[in-house]
Amino acid sequence: MSLQDLSEKLEQYVVEIINGQRRDGFAAYLRVVLFGLSRLYHSAVQLRLALYNAGILRQHVIGCFVVSVGNLTTGGTGKTPVVELLAKTLADRGKRVAILSRGYRSKPRPWWYRMKCLFSGNPEVVPPRVVSDGSRVLLDSGQAGDEPFMLAKNLLGTPERPGAMVVVDKNRFKGGTYAISKGADTLILDDGFQYLRLRPWTNILLVDSTNPFHNHEMLPCGMLREPIENLRRADYIFLTKSDGRDFHHLRKFLKRHNPLAEIIECNHVPKYLQEVTGDSREELTFLRGKKVASLSAIAVPESFNRYLRQLGADIVYQQHFADHHRYREGELSAFGRSARKAGAELIVTTEKDAVRLPELPAGILPTYYLRVEILILKGQEAFNRCVAQICLG
């Protein structure tokens, strides 16, 4: 078993304990340990925030408008499409946008390059990774990370609209300084709610309306990165995965913690099916009555499968890997054989998974990804005010 497999199995085991799916004696003991660790993590998070608020830890201000998009929980809120919508809207208004990402699980630079930078005496001279300059995608998903690569691919410029630059660096202040030197006038911090080192002018917080705060516990006993009361830092709150239902109680809960934030309800809406290895694009009606094999490695696979069923697909086989799993050719071949044996006519995956697929094995079933975009259901005026504020900044 590879180190990647071992790490993912351990991650999945802990997630099952957190979700209450494992209740054996050892799992119960480990849950007590995780609860104790979550109390320590809670204290550490709040101490760090207090140090920044007191000015003991320095919060940098950079020479352009910075907007942060993030969440309180670990993944699953549908952040990437919201970042894409915001970047496109700002670019349509004539802003030169750069998205700053840490490049989660991207491939590290070669060891010799890191050693050279270390012995140069100034590790900060290491330039950020430029995934896209707005007109070209310059790195693959392995080097960039799947989300930055997907954003870079979808935000390339057109004759009518400038593209968005995508820059990856754990030091977002350094990445932002680089982007400004290349002409950016608006920076979007992707997954930036906990990145306190760079001061945002606007904080956008995403909350999954179907499962807002999981079990209300902090990592590693729950899915919260910060205590719920910290949502008071948000200027705008996006309720994602809304479907038109009445979220009166959730809205009341959010307003109790943050009476000033404007709340915007939005949903992730499927648009079309795109062939992974070709140019073929199909309408959503293509799925109606089809026997489908579902493949995903995302935080909340249930929402993806729900989309497929709502579009009329009959899911005859499905497999879910750990979030951000990078597929191997052997895994894909085995999945293809099992899908065919189950009677599937095609394979459907997510757009985020599609950028992590290796070269498709010969003879595999036709493979598509589902393109999903954000639709604002309630609060369009608040979103317009948010964009106007950024443009005037």
mmCIF file of C-alpha atoms in Angstrom:
data_model
loop_
_atom_site.group_PDB
_atom_site.id
_atom_site.type_symbol
_atom_site.label_atom_id
_atom_site.label_comp_id
_atom_site.label_asym_id
_atom_site.label_seq_id
_atom_site.Cartn_x
_atom_site.Cartn_y
_atom_site.Cartn_z
ATOM 1 C CA MET A 1 0.000 0.000 0.000
ATOM 2 C CA SER A 2 1.385 3.401 -1.024
ATOM 3 C CA LEU A 3 1.761 6.330 1.371
ATOM 4 C CA GLN A 4 -1.054 8.112 -0.514
ATOM 5 C CA ASP A 5 -3.402 5.133 -0.017
ATOM 6 C CA LEU A 6 -2.523 4.863 3.677
ATOM 7 C CA SER A 7 -3.069 8.594 4.222
ATOM 8 C CA GLU A 8 -6.444 8.544 2.453
ATOM 9 C CA LYS A 9 -7.628 5.442 4.365
ATOM 10 C CA LEU A 10 -6.698 7.093 7.655
ATOM 11 C CA GLU A 11 -8.476 10.303 6.583
ATOM 12 C CA GLN A 12 -11.590 8.351 5.611
ATOM 13 C CA TYR A 13 -11.527 6.419 8.907
ATOM 14 C CA VAL A 14 -11.431 9.650 10.925
ATOM 15 C CA VAL A 15 -14.229 11.158 8.805
ATOM 16 C CA GLU A 16 -16.396 8.084 9.475
ATOM 17 C CA ILE A 17 -15.798 8.479 13.227
ATOM 18 C CA ILE A 18 -16.698 12.184 13.051
ATOM 19 C CA ASN A 19 -19.881 11.356 11.106
ATOM 20 C CA GLY A 20 -20.861 8.685 13.650
ATOM 21 C CA GLN A 21 -20.565 5.858 11.108
ATOM 22 C CA ARG A 22 -18.136 3.949 13.348
ATOM 23 C CA ARG A 23 -19.235 3.209 16.907
ATOM 24 C CA ASP A 24 -17.007 0.301 17.953
ATOM 25 C CA GLY A 25 -14.967 0.483 21.157
ATOM 26 C CA PHE A 26 -11.790 1.849 19.576
ATOM 27 C CA ALA A 27 -13.740 4.424 17.573
ATOM 28 C CA ALA A 28 -15.471 5.625 20.760
ATOM 29 C CA TYR A 29 -12.096 5.959 22.512
ATOM 30 C CA LEU A 30 -10.592 7.790 19.538
ATOM 31 C CA ARG A 31 -13.566 10.156 19.434
ATOM 32 C CA VAL A 32 -12.799 11.201 23.023
ATOM 33 C CA VAL A 33 -9.203 11.894 21.987
ATOM 34 C CA LEU A 34 -10.380 13.867 18.955
ATOM 35 C CA PHE A 35 -12.716 15.902 21.146
ATOM 36 C CA GLY A 36 -9.816 16.815 23.441
ATOM 37 C CA LEU A 37 -7.695 17.815 20.465
ATOM 38 C CA SER A 38 -10.548 19.934 19.109
ATOM 39 C CA ARG A 39 -10.640 21.890 22.400
ATOM 40 C CA LEU A 40 -6.916 22.602 22.055
ATOM 41 C CA TYR A 41 -7.382 23.586 18.414
ATOM 42 C CA HIS A 42 -10.244 25.907 19.380
ATOM 43 C CA SER A 43 -7.991 27.689 21.881
ATOM 44 C CA ALA A 44 -5.137 27.958 19.381
ATOM 45 C CA VAL A 45 -7.400 29.431 16.667
ATOM 46 C CA GLN A 46 -8.865 32.027 19.019
ATOM 47 C CA LEU A 47 -5.436 32.954 20.400
ATOM 48 C CA ARG A 48 -4.119 33.494 16.885
ATOM 49 C CA LEU A 49 -7.109 35.699 16.035
ATOM 50 C CA ALA A 50 -6.622 37.699 19.246
ATOM 51 C CA LEU A 51 -2.930 38.253 18.426
ATOM 52 C CA TYR A 52 -3.871 39.642 15.010
ATOM 53 C CA ASN A 53 -6.612 41.833 16.495
ATOM 54 C CA ALA A 54 -4.154 43.202 19.055
ATOM 55 C CA GLY A 55 -1.572 43.947 16.370
ATOM 56 C CA ILE A 56 0.995 41.567 17.903
ATOM 57 C CA LEU A 57 0.868 39.527 14.717
ATOM 58 C CA ARG A 58 1.099 41.822 11.726
ATOM 59 C CA GLN A 59 -1.648 41.949 9.113
ATOM 60 C CA HIS A 60 -0.252 43.202 5.813
ATOM 61 C CA VAL A 61 -2.059 45.733 3.637
ATOM 62 C CA ILE A 62 -1.392 45.514 -0.081
ATOM 63 C CA GLY A 63 -1.791 48.226 -2.701
ATOM 64 C CA CYS A 64 -5.110 47.211 -4.256
ATOM 65 C CA PHE A 65 -8.578 45.924 -3.373
ATOM 66 C CA VAL A 66 -8.521 42.468 -1.742
ATOM 67 C CA VAL A 67 -11.639 40.309 -1.410
ATOM 68 C CA SER A 68 -11.550 37.056 0.539
ATOM 69 C CA VAL A 69 -13.782 34.083 -0.298
ATOM 70 C CA GLY A 70 -13.795 31.240 2.200
ATOM 71 C CA ASN A 71 -15.727 29.149 4.677
ATOM 72 C CA LEU A 72 -15.763 27.998 8.289
ATOM 73 C CA THR A 73 -15.854 24.300 7.428
ATOM 74 C CA THR A 74 -13.448 22.039 5.576
ATOM 75 C CA GLY A 75 -14.618 21.887 1.975
ATOM 76 C CA GLY A 76 -17.949 20.962 0.474
ATOM 77 C CA THR A 77 -19.468 24.450 0.265
ATOM 78 C CA GLY A 78 -18.958 24.850 -3.494
ATOM 79 C CA LYS A 79 -16.436 27.661 -3.211
ATOM 80 C CA THR A 80 -14.727 27.344 -6.602
ATOM 81 C CA PRO A 81 -17.811 28.207 -8.728
ATOM 82 C CA VAL A 82 -18.469 31.241 -6.511
ATOM 83 C CA VAL A 83 -14.885 32.449 -7.001
ATOM 84 C CA GLU A 84 -15.308 31.925 -10.743
ATOM 85 C CA LEU A 85 -18.577 33.900 -10.820
ATOM 86 C CA LEU A 86 -17.034 36.775 -8.860
ATOM 87 C CA ALA A 87 -13.913 36.884 -11.046
ATOM 88 C CA LYS A 88 -15.967 36.848 -14.268
ATOM 89 C CA THR A 89 -18.293 39.567 -13.021
ATOM 90 C CA LEU A 90 -15.403 41.811 -11.996
ATOM 91 C CA ALA A 91 -13.591 41.185 -15.291
ATOM 92 C CA ASP A 92 -16.774 42.148 -17.158
ATOM 93 C CA ARG A 93 -16.644 45.455 -15.248
ATOM 94 C CA GLY A 94 -13.120 46.061 -16.545
ATOM 95 C CA LYS A 95 -11.164 44.978 -13.463
ATOM 96 C CA ARG A 96 -7.822 43.200 -13.854
ATOM 97 C CA VAL A 97 -8.371 40.272 -11.512
ATOM 98 C CA ALA A 98 -5.837 37.909 -9.970
ATOM 99 C CA ILE A 99 -6.866 34.894 -7.908
ATOM 100 C CA LEU A 100 -4.461 33.969 -5.120
ATOM 101 C CA SER A 101 -4.495 30.319 -4.051
ATOM 102 C CA ARG A 102 -2.312 28.230 -1.795
ATOM 103 C CA GLY A 103 -2.480 25.359 -4.318
ATOM 104 C CA TYR A 104 -3.745 22.673 -1.951
ATOM 105 C CA ARG A 105 -2.085 19.298 -2.680
ATOM 106 C CA SER A 106 -0.181 20.653 -5.641
ATOM 107 C CA LYS A 107 3.059 18.914 -6.536
ATOM 108 C CA PRO A 108 6.024 20.432 -4.659
ATOM 109 C CA ARG A 109 8.876 21.949 -6.622
ATOM 110 C CA PRO A 110 11.873 19.640 -7.302
ATOM 111 C CA TRP A 111 14.117 19.070 -4.277
ATOM 112 C CA TRP A 112 17.138 20.589 -6.025
ATOM 113 C CA TYR A 113 15.199 23.813 -6.635
ATOM 114 C CA ARG A 114 14.148 24.014 -2.998
ATOM 115 C CA MET A 115 17.704 23.366 -1.823
ATOM 116 C CA LYS A 116 19.008 26.108 -4.124
ATOM 117 C CA CYS A 117 16.516 28.574 -2.681
ATOM 118 C CA LEU A 118 17.276 27.489 0.887
ATOM 119 C CA PHE A 119 21.024 28.026 0.500
ATOM 120 C CA SER A 120 20.522 31.291 -1.359
ATOM 121 C CA GLY A 121 20.042 32.828 2.081
ATOM 122 C CA ASN A 122 16.605 34.233 1.217
ATOM 123 C CA PRO A 123 13.850 31.628 0.687
ATOM 124 C CA GLU A 124 11.425 34.488 -0.038
ATOM 125 C CA VAL A 125 13.063 34.972 -3.450
ATOM 126 C CA VAL A 126 11.248 31.837 -4.660
ATOM 127 C CA PRO A 127 8.754 33.190 -7.193
ATOM 128 C CA PRO A 128 5.079 32.175 -6.982
ATOM 129 C CA ARG A 129 3.655 29.698 -9.449
ATOM 130 C CA VAL A 130 1.734 31.414 -12.213
ATOM 131 C CA VAL A 131 -1.000 28.992 -13.284
ATOM 132 C CA SER A 132 -2.435 31.458 -15.802
ATOM 133 C CA ASP A 133 -1.510 34.942 -16.975
ATOM 134 C CA GLY A 134 -5.116 35.502 -18.071
ATOM 135 C CA SER A 135 -4.562 34.481 -21.674
ATOM 136 C CA ARG A 136 -2.748 31.130 -21.328
ATOM 137 C CA VAL A 137 -2.760 28.224 -18.879
ATOM 138 C CA LEU A 138 0.897 27.736 -17.958
ATOM 139 C CA LEU A 139 0.843 24.799 -15.497
ATOM 140 C CA ASP A 140 -0.961 21.462 -15.299
ATOM 141 C CA SER A 141 -3.234 20.412 -12.436
ATOM 142 C CA GLY A 142 -0.465 18.480 -10.696
ATOM 143 C CA GLN A 143 1.781 21.528 -10.446
ATOM 144 C CA ALA A 144 -1.022 24.009 -9.761
ATOM 145 C CA GLY A 145 -3.558 22.029 -7.739
ATOM 146 C CA ASP A 146 -6.917 20.977 -9.162
ATOM 147 C CA GLU A 147 -8.946 24.051 -8.148
ATOM 148 C CA PRO A 148 -6.449 26.704 -9.365
ATOM 149 C CA PHE A 149 -6.063 24.794 -12.643
ATOM 150 C CA MET A 150 -9.833 24.608 -13.123
ATOM 151 C CA LEU A 151 -10.190 28.332 -12.418
ATOM 152 C CA ALA A 152 -7.341 29.156 -14.801
ATOM 153 C CA LYS A 153 -8.933 27.088 -17.582
ATOM 154 C CA ASN A 154 -12.379 28.645 -17.126
ATOM 155 C CA LEU A 155 -11.225 32.249 -16.720
ATOM 156 C CA LEU A 156 -9.108 32.724 -19.828
ATOM 157 C CA GLY A 157 -9.648 36.034 -21.565
ATOM 158 C CA THR A 158 -11.787 36.641 -24.626
ATOM 159 C CA PRO A 159 -11.877 39.582 -27.063
ATOM 160 C CA GLU A 160 -14.790 40.965 -25.009
ATOM 161 C CA ARG A 161 -13.398 40.354 -21.532
ATOM 162 C CA PRO A 162 -9.918 40.233 -19.993
ATOM 163 C CA GLY A 163 -8.958 36.972 -18.330
ATOM 164 C CA ALA A 164 -8.107 36.437 -14.682
ATOM 165 C CA MET A 165 -4.576 35.676 -13.568
ATOM 166 C CA VAL A 166 -4.231 32.692 -11.208
ATOM 167 C CA VAL A 167 -1.235 32.645 -8.867
ATOM 168 C CA VAL A 168 -0.301 29.900 -6.398
ATOM 169 C CA ASP A 169 1.816 30.519 -3.304
ATOM 170 C CA LYS A 170 1.367 29.660 0.373
ATOM 171 C CA ASN A 171 2.481 33.238 1.065
ATOM 172 C CA ARG A 172 -0.486 35.081 -0.444
ATOM 173 C CA PHE A 173 1.116 38.473 0.298
ATOM 174 C CA LYS A 174 4.052 37.516 -1.915
ATOM 175 C CA GLY A 175 1.715 36.133 -4.573
ATOM 176 C CA GLY A 176 -0.380 39.300 -4.451
ATOM 177 C CA THR A 177 2.662 41.553 -4.758
ATOM 178 C CA TYR A 178 3.718 39.601 -7.835
ATOM 179 C CA ALA A 179 0.232 39.841 -9.373
ATOM 180 C CA ILE A 180 0.133 43.608 -8.832
ATOM 181 C CA SER A 181 3.525 43.939 -10.515
ATOM 182 C CA LYS A 182 1.958 42.239 -13.563
ATOM 183 C CA GLY A 183 -0.967 44.671 -13.703
ATOM 184 C CA ALA A 184 -3.623 43.222 -11.365
ATOM 185 C CA ASP A 185 -5.790 45.785 -9.589
ATOM 186 C CA THR A 186 -8.141 43.390 -7.750
ATOM 187 C CA LEU A 187 -7.097 40.318 -5.760
ATOM 188 C CA ILE A 188 -9.379 37.424 -4.805
ATOM 189 C CA LEU A 189 -8.126 35.276 -1.918
ATOM 190 C CA ASP A 190 -9.364 31.781 -2.741
ATOM 191 C CA ASP A 191 -10.076 29.992 0.558
ATOM 192 C CA GLY A 192 -8.959 33.118 2.378
ATOM 193 C CA PHE A 193 -11.210 33.389 5.447
ATOM 194 C CA GLN A 194 -8.517 31.924 7.727
ATOM 195 C CA TYR A 195 -5.623 33.696 5.959
ATOM 196 C CA LEU A 196 -5.230 36.608 8.349
ATOM 197 C CA ARG A 197 -1.751 37.640 7.223
ATOM 198 C CA LEU A 198 -3.193 39.642 4.316
ATOM 199 C CA ARG A 199 -5.958 42.099 5.187
ATOM 200 C CA PRO A 200 -9.072 41.843 2.983
ATOM 201 C CA TRP A 201 -11.322 44.828 2.323
ATOM 202 C CA THR A 202 -14.325 42.544 1.845
ATOM 203 C CA ASN A 203 -14.900 39.134 3.462
ATOM 204 C CA ILE A 204 -17.250 36.700 1.710
ATOM 205 C CA LEU A 205 -18.194 33.624 3.736
ATOM 206 C CA LEU A 206 -19.818 30.534 2.190
ATOM 207 C CA VAL A 207 -22.216 28.362 4.195
ATOM 208 C CA ASP A 208 -23.622 25.069 2.874
ATOM 209 C CA SER A 209 -27.366 25.442 3.451
ATOM 210 C CA THR A 210 -27.852 21.648 3.426
ATOM 211 C CA ASN A 211 -25.312 21.056 6.228
ATOM 212 C CA PRO A 212 -24.249 24.451 7.593
ATOM 213 C CA PHE A 213 -21.838 23.554 10.402
ATOM 214 C CA HIS A 214 -21.818 19.741 10.471
ATOM 215 C CA ASN A 215 -21.845 18.716 14.162
ATOM 216 C CA HIS A 216 -20.800 22.187 15.385
ATOM 217 C CA GLU A 217 -17.444 20.803 16.570
ATOM 218 C CA MET A 218 -13.968 22.015 15.646
ATOM 219 C CA LEU A 219 -11.366 19.926 13.856
ATOM 220 C CA PRO A 220 -10.493 17.111 14.316
ATOM 221 C CA CYS A 221 -13.744 16.158 16.103
ATOM 222 C CA GLY A 222 -15.870 18.021 13.564
ATOM 223 C CA MET A 223 -15.496 19.911 10.305
ATOM 224 C CA LEU A 224 -15.190 23.483 11.641
ATOM 225 C CA ARG A 225 -11.943 25.367 11.064
ATOM 226 C CA GLU A 226 -13.093 28.154 13.375
ATOM 227 C CA PRO A 227 -15.809 28.591 16.017
ATOM 228 C CA ILE A 228 -19.189 29.511 14.569
ATOM 229 C CA GLU A 229 -19.175 32.931 16.263
ATOM 230 C CA ASN A 230 -16.254 33.953 14.049
ATOM 231 C CA LEU A 231 -18.646 34.360 11.142
ATOM 232 C CA ARG A 232 -19.027 37.886 12.533
ATOM 233 C CA ARG A 233 -15.993 38.800 10.373
ATOM 234 C CA ALA A 234 -18.039 38.261 7.188
ATOM 235 C CA ASP A 235 -19.386 41.170 5.167
ATOM 236 C CA TYR A 236 -21.448 38.925 2.867
ATOM 237 C CA ILE A 237 -22.696 35.380 3.511
ATOM 238 C CA PHE A 238 -23.499 33.113 0.573
ATOM 239 C CA LEU A 239 -25.908 30.282 1.360
ATOM 240 C CA THR A 240 -24.813 27.720 -1.226
ATOM 241 C CA LYS A 241 -26.751 24.673 -2.453
ATOM 242 C CA SER A 242 -30.025 26.478 -1.833
ATOM 243 C CA ASP A 243 -32.986 25.155 -3.793
ATOM 244 C CA GLY A 244 -35.658 27.736 -3.100
ATOM 245 C CA ARG A 245 -36.648 26.300 0.291
ATOM 246 C CA ASP A 246 -37.324 28.558 3.261
ATOM 247 C CA PHE A 247 -34.126 28.956 5.305
ATOM 248 C CA HIS A 248 -35.746 31.235 7.893
ATOM 249 C CA HIS A 249 -34.172 29.470 10.897
ATOM 250 C CA LEU A 250 -30.705 29.402 9.350
ATOM 251 C CA ARG A 251 -30.956 33.058 8.376
ATOM 252 C CA LYS A 252 -32.068 33.913 11.925
ATOM 253 C CA PHE A 253 -29.124 31.959 13.356
ATOM 254 C CA LEU A 254 -26.652 33.749 11.069
ATOM 255 C CA LYS A 255 -28.151 37.165 11.827
ATOM 256 C CA ARG A 256 -27.853 36.506 15.545
ATOM 257 C CA HIS A 257 -24.087 36.045 15.137
ATOM 258 C CA ASN A 258 -23.652 38.714 12.464
ATOM 259 C CA PRO A 259 -26.525 41.205 12.131
ATOM 260 C CA LEU A 260 -24.667 43.381 9.599
ATOM 261 C CA ALA A 261 -23.747 40.805 6.943
ATOM 262 C CA GLU A 262 -25.906 40.627 3.816
ATOM 263 C CA ILE A 263 -27.131 37.124 2.983
ATOM 264 C CA ILE A 264 -27.210 35.849 -0.608
ATOM 265 C CA GLU A 265 -28.833 32.530 -1.521
ATOM 266 C CA CYS A 266 -27.419 30.654 -4.504
ATOM 267 C CA ASN A 267 -27.455 27.226 -6.052
ATOM 268 C CA HIS A 268 -25.076 25.146 -8.151
ATOM 269 C CA VAL A 269 -26.856 24.554 -11.434
ATOM 270 C CA PRO A 270 -25.758 21.895 -13.963
ATOM 271 C CA LYS A 271 -25.233 23.418 -17.445
ATOM 272 C CA TYR A 272 -23.997 20.675 -19.786
ATOM 273 C CA LEU A 273 -21.893 17.520 -20.120
ATOM 274 C CA GLN A 274 -18.385 17.827 -21.548
ATOM 275 C CA GLU A 275 -16.400 14.897 -22.905
ATOM 276 C CA VAL A 276 -13.181 14.531 -20.899
ATOM 277 C CA THR A 277 -10.875 13.714 -23.815
ATOM 278 C CA GLY A 278 -12.624 15.426 -26.696
ATOM 279 C CA ASP A 279 -14.654 18.400 -27.797
ATOM 280 C CA SER A 280 -18.037 16.704 -27.620
ATOM 281 C CA ARG A 281 -20.576 18.606 -25.506
ATOM 282 C CA GLU A 282 -24.003 17.212 -24.692
ATOM 283 C CA GLU A 283 -27.186 18.803 -23.378
ATOM 284 C CA LEU A 284 -28.357 17.725 -19.941
ATOM 285 C CA THR A 285 -31.223 15.764 -21.509
ATOM 286 C CA PHE A 286 -28.520 13.374 -22.765
ATOM 287 C CA LEU A 287 -28.522 11.722 -19.320
ATOM 288 C CA ARG A 288 -32.229 10.962 -19.302
ATOM 289 C CA GLY A 289 -32.709 7.186 -19.030
ATOM 290 C CA LYS A 290 -28.969 6.460 -19.345
ATOM 291 C CA LYS A 291 -27.279 3.849 -17.138
ATOM 292 C CA VAL A 292 -24.425 5.788 -15.563
ATOM 293 C CA ALA A 293 -21.314 5.048 -13.506
ATOM 294 C CA SER A 294 -20.550 7.899 -11.082
ATOM 295 C CA LEU A 295 -16.920 8.659 -10.209
ATOM 296 C CA SER A 296 -15.935 11.336 -7.696
ATOM 297 C CA ALA A 297 -13.338 12.438 -5.153
ATOM 298 C CA ILE A 298 -14.977 15.483 -3.602
ATOM 299 C CA ALA A 299 -15.986 16.405 -0.058
ATOM 300 C CA VAL A 300 -19.732 15.861 -0.587
ATOM 301 C CA PRO A 301 -20.320 13.227 -3.322
ATOM 302 C CA GLU A 302 -24.001 12.927 -2.391
ATOM 303 C CA SER A 303 -24.797 16.297 -3.983
ATOM 304 C CA PHE A 304 -23.147 15.228 -7.257
ATOM 305 C CA ASN A 305 -25.106 11.977 -7.386
ATOM 306 C CA ARG A 306 -28.285 13.893 -6.584
ATOM 307 C CA TYR A 307 -27.715 16.093 -9.634
ATOM 308 C CA LEU A 308 -27.313 13.018 -11.847
ATOM 309 C CA ARG A 309 -30.525 11.438 -10.585
ATOM 310 C CA GLN A 310 -32.449 14.697 -10.947
ATOM 311 C CA LEU A 311 -31.314 14.810 -14.578
ATOM 312 C CA GLY A 312 -32.792 11.350 -15.167
ATOM 313 C CA ALA A 313 -29.663 9.201 -14.916
ATOM 314 C CA ASP A 314 -29.851 5.681 -13.527
ATOM 315 C CA ILE A 315 -26.695 5.263 -11.405
ATOM 316 C CA VAL A 316 -25.862 1.569 -11.686
ATOM 317 C CA TYR A 317 -22.353 1.838 -10.259
ATOM 318 C CA GLN A 318 -20.542 4.451 -8.194
ATOM 319 C CA GLN A 319 -17.200 4.880 -6.467
ATOM 320 C CA HIS A 320 -16.018 7.671 -4.218
ATOM 321 C CA PHE A 321 -12.403 8.399 -3.300
ATOM 322 C CA ALA A 322 -10.977 10.758 -0.673
ATOM 323 C CA ASP A 323 -11.298 14.479 -1.411
ATOM 324 C CA HIS A 324 -8.647 15.722 -3.886
ATOM 325 C CA HIS A 325 -7.586 12.139 -4.711
ATOM 326 C CA ARG A 326 -5.247 12.012 -7.698
ATOM 327 C CA TYR A 327 -6.301 9.033 -9.801
ATOM 328 C CA ARG A 328 -3.942 6.364 -11.100
ATOM 329 C CA GLU A 329 -4.352 4.587 -14.405
ATOM 330 C CA GLY A 330 -4.881 1.216 -12.720
ATOM 331 C CA GLU A 331 -7.716 2.604 -10.583
ATOM 332 C CA LEU A 332 -9.412 4.046 -13.628
ATOM 333 C CA SER A 333 -9.095 0.770 -15.549
ATOM 334 C CA ALA A 334 -10.592 -1.171 -12.639
ATOM 335 C CA PHE A 335 -13.425 1.333 -12.309
ATOM 336 C CA GLY A 336 -14.133 1.089 -16.049
ATOM 337 C CA ARG A 337 -14.328 -2.716 -15.910
ATOM 338 C CA SER A 338 -16.680 -2.661 -12.920
ATOM 339 C CA ALA A 339 -18.845 0.003 -14.558
ATOM 340 C CA ARG A 340 -19.163 -2.015 -17.749
ATOM 341 C CA LYS A 341 -19.980 -5.167 -15.764
ATOM 342 C CA ALA A 342 -22.743 -3.264 -13.948
ATOM 343 C CA GLY A 343 -24.278 -2.335 -17.294
ATOM 344 C CA ALA A 344 -23.245 1.325 -17.414
ATOM 345 C CA GLU A 345 -23.380 3.099 -20.773
ATOM 346 C CA LEU A 346 -21.110 5.979 -19.777
ATOM 347 C CA ILE A 347 -19.028 7.379 -16.927
ATOM 348 C CA VAL A 348 -19.798 10.787 -15.413
ATOM 349 C CA THR A 349 -17.494 12.636 -13.043
ATOM 350 C CA THR A 350 -17.176 16.180 -11.692
ATOM 351 C CA GLU A 351 -15.238 18.949 -13.391
ATOM 352 C CA LYS A 352 -12.858 19.071 -10.435
ATOM 353 C CA ASP A 353 -12.207 15.334 -10.784
ATOM 354 C CA ALA A 354 -11.743 15.578 -14.544
ATOM 355 C CA VAL A 355 -8.590 17.688 -14.173
ATOM 356 C CA ARG A 356 -7.061 14.945 -11.976
ATOM 357 C CA LEU A 357 -7.726 12.036 -14.316
ATOM 358 C CA PRO A 358 -4.745 10.363 -16.002
ATOM 359 C CA GLU A 359 -4.867 9.465 -19.667
ATOM 360 C CA LEU A 360 -8.017 7.406 -20.132
ATOM 361 C CA PRO A 361 -7.343 3.683 -20.719
ATOM 362 C CA ALA A 362 -8.105 2.255 -24.136
ATOM 363 C CA GLY A 363 -11.619 0.847 -24.438
ATOM 364 C CA ILE A 364 -13.035 2.660 -21.415
ATOM 365 C CA LEU A 365 -16.666 3.760 -21.570
ATOM 366 C CA PRO A 366 -17.380 7.281 -22.874
ATOM 367 C CA THR A 367 -16.405 9.624 -20.027
ATOM 368 C CA TYR A 368 -17.930 13.047 -19.357
ATOM 369 C CA TYR A 369 -17.797 15.655 -16.625
ATOM 370 C CA LEU A 370 -20.782 17.682 -15.444
ATOM 371 C CA ARG A 371 -20.258 21.431 -15.819
ATOM 372 C CA VAL A 372 -21.864 23.317 -12.904
ATOM 373 C CA GLU A 373 -22.258 27.079 -12.476
ATOM 374 C CA ILE A 374 -23.618 29.358 -9.742
ATOM 375 C CA LEU A 375 -27.114 30.843 -9.970
ATOM 376 C CA ILE A 376 -28.142 33.518 -7.472
ATOM 377 C CA LEU A 377 -31.682 32.833 -6.225
ATOM 378 C CA LYS A 378 -32.115 35.563 -3.615
ATOM 379 C CA GLY A 379 -29.997 38.613 -2.920
ATOM 380 C CA GLN A 380 -28.990 39.673 -6.434
ATOM 381 C CA GLU A 381 -29.089 43.304 -5.273
ATOM 382 C CA ALA A 382 -26.694 42.487 -2.424
ATOM 383 C CA PHE A 383 -24.341 40.757 -4.870
ATOM 384 C CA ASN A 384 -24.474 43.809 -7.156
ATOM 385 C CA ARG A 385 -23.608 46.032 -4.190
ATOM 386 C CA CYS A 386 -20.706 43.752 -3.327
ATOM 387 C CA VAL A 387 -19.335 43.986 -6.882
ATOM 388 C CA ALA A 388 -19.883 47.761 -6.988
ATOM 389 C CA GLN A 389 -18.030 48.167 -3.699
ATOM 390 C CA ILE A 390 -15.082 46.209 -5.066
ATOM 391 C CA CYS A 391 -15.049 48.179 -8.327
ATOM 392 C CA LEU A 392 -15.146 51.514 -6.505
ATOM 393 C CA GLY A 393 -12.390 50.397 -4.150
#
